[in-house]
Coordinates of C-alpha atoms in Angstrom, one line a residue:
X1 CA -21.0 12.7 -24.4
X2 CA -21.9 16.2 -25.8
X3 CA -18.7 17.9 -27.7
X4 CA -17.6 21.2 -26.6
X5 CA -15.5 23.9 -27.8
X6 CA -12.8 25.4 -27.4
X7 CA -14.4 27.7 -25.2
X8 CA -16.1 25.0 -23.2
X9 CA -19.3 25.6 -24.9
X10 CA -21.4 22.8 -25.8
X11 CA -21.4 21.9 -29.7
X12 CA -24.8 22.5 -31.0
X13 CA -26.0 21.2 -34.7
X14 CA -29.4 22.9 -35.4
X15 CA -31.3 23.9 -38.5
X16 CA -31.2 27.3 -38.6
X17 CA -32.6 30.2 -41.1
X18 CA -29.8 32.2 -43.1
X19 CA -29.3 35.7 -41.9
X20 CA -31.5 38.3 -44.0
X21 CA -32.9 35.5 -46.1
X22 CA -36.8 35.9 -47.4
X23 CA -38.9 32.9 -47.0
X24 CA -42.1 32.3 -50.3
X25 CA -43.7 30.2 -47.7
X26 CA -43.9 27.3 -50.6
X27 CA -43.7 24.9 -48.1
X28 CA -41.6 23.0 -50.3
X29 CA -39.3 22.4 -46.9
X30 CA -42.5 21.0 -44.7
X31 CA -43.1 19.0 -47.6
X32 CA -40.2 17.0 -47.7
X33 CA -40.0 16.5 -43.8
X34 CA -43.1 15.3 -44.1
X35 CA -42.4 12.6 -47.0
X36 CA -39.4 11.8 -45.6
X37 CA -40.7 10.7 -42.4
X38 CA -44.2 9.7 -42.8
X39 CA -44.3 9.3 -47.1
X40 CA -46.9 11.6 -47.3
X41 CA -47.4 15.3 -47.7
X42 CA -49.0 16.8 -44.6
X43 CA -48.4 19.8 -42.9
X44 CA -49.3 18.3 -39.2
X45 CA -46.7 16.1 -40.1
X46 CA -43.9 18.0 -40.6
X47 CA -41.2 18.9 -37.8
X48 CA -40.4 22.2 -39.2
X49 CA -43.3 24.9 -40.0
X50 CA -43.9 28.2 -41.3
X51 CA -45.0 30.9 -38.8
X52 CA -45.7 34.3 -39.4
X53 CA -42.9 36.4 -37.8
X54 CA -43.6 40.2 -37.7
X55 CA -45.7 39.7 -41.2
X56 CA -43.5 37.7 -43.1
X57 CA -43.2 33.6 -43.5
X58 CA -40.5 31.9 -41.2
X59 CA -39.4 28.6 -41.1
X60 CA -39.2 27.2 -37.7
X61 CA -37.8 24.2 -36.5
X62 CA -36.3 22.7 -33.6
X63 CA -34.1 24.8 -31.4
X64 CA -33.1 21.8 -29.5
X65 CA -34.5 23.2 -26.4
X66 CA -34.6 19.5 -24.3
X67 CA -38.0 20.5 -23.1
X68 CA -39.5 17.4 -24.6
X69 CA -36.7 15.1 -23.1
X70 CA -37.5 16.2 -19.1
X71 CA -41.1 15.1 -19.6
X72 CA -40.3 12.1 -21.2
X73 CA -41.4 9.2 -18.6
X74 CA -40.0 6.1 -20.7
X75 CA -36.6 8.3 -21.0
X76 CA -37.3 7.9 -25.0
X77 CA -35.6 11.2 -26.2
X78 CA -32.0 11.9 -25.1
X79 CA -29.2 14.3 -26.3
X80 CA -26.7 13.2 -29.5
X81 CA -22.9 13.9 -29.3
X82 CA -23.6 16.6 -31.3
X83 CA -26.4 18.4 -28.9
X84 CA -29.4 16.8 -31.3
X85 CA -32.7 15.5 -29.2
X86 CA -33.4 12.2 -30.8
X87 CA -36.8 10.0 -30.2
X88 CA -35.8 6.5 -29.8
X89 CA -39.0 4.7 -31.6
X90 CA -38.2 1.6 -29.6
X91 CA -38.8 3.2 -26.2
X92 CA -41.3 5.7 -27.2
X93 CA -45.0 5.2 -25.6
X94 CA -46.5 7.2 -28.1
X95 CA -48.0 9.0 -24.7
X96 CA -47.8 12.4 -26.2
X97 CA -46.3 13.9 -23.0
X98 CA -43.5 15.4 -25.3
X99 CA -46.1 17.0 -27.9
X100 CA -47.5 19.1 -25.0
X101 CA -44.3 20.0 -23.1
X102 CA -43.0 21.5 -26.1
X103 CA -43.1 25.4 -26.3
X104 CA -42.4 25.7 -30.0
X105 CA -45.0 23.3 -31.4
X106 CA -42.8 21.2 -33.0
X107 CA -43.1 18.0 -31.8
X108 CA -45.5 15.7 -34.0
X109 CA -47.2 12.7 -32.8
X110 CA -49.6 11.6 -35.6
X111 CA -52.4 9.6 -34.6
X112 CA -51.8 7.0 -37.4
X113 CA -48.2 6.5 -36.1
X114 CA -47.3 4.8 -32.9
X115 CA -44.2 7.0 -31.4
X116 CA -43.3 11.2 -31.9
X117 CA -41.5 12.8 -33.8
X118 CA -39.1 16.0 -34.0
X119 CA -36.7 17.5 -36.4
X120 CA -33.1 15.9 -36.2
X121 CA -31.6 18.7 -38.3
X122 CA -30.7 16.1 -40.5
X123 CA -31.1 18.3 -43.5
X124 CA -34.0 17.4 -46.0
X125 CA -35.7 20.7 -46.1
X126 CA -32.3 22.0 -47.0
X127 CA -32.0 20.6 -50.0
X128 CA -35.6 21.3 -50.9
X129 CA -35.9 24.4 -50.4
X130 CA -35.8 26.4 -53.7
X131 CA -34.9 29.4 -51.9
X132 CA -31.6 28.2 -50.2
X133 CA -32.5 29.8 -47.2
X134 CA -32.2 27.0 -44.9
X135 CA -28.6 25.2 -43.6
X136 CA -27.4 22.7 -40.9
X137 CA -25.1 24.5 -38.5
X138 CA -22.5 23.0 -36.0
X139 CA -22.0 26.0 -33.2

């Protein structure tokens, strides 16, 4: 079950960019994703990226969208409590339907790896991001 608010609204926790804030592009954030989910620096294997946005470096992750969740045949990624889309490893097929569905280019599926991957907003790019520009929001 997906909390709401007091206004009925669903309770979203996303990684989000802070208002106004500048982005180095160090990739310091990418990094750690990376490490922290496949122990290895990589940039294709990173859930959250930096685009360029109107000339400048933005981080991008996850909006949380659910895209990848309709196309999912095994029914692999569902919704958290708190509105995240998870991959369950154990059902995931590795098919790659998910990868393709999603609009943002932020699903990874490494072909050394057997199942996807996506950012869970669980905060490691946070805390490595020299610039502090990053945070974890519950709306």
């Amino acid at each position: 079950m997906v909390k709401t608010t007091k206004s009925g609204g669903k309770v979203m926790k996303k990684l989000t960019v802070k208002k106004g804030a500048t982005c180095m592009a160090c990739l310091e954030c990418v990094e750690a994703c990376s490490n922290a989910y496949y122990k290895e620096s990589n940039v294709l294997k990173s859930c959250i990226q930096i685009v360029e946005r109107k000339g400048e470096p933005k981080p991008m992750a996850c909006p949380q969208c659910g895209k990848c969740a309709e196309v999912c045949e095994a029914g692999a990624i569902t919704q958290n409590a708190k509105g995240v889309y998870m991959v369950n490893k154990k059902l995931c097929t590795g098919c790659g339907k998910c990868v393709e569905a999603c609009p943002f280019g932020l699903m990874v599926k490494a072909e050394d790896k057997p199942t996807a991957s996506k950012c869970t907003a669980c905060g490691i790019c946070v805390k490595a991001c020299p610039m502090e520009i990053l945070e974890v929001v519950e709306k």
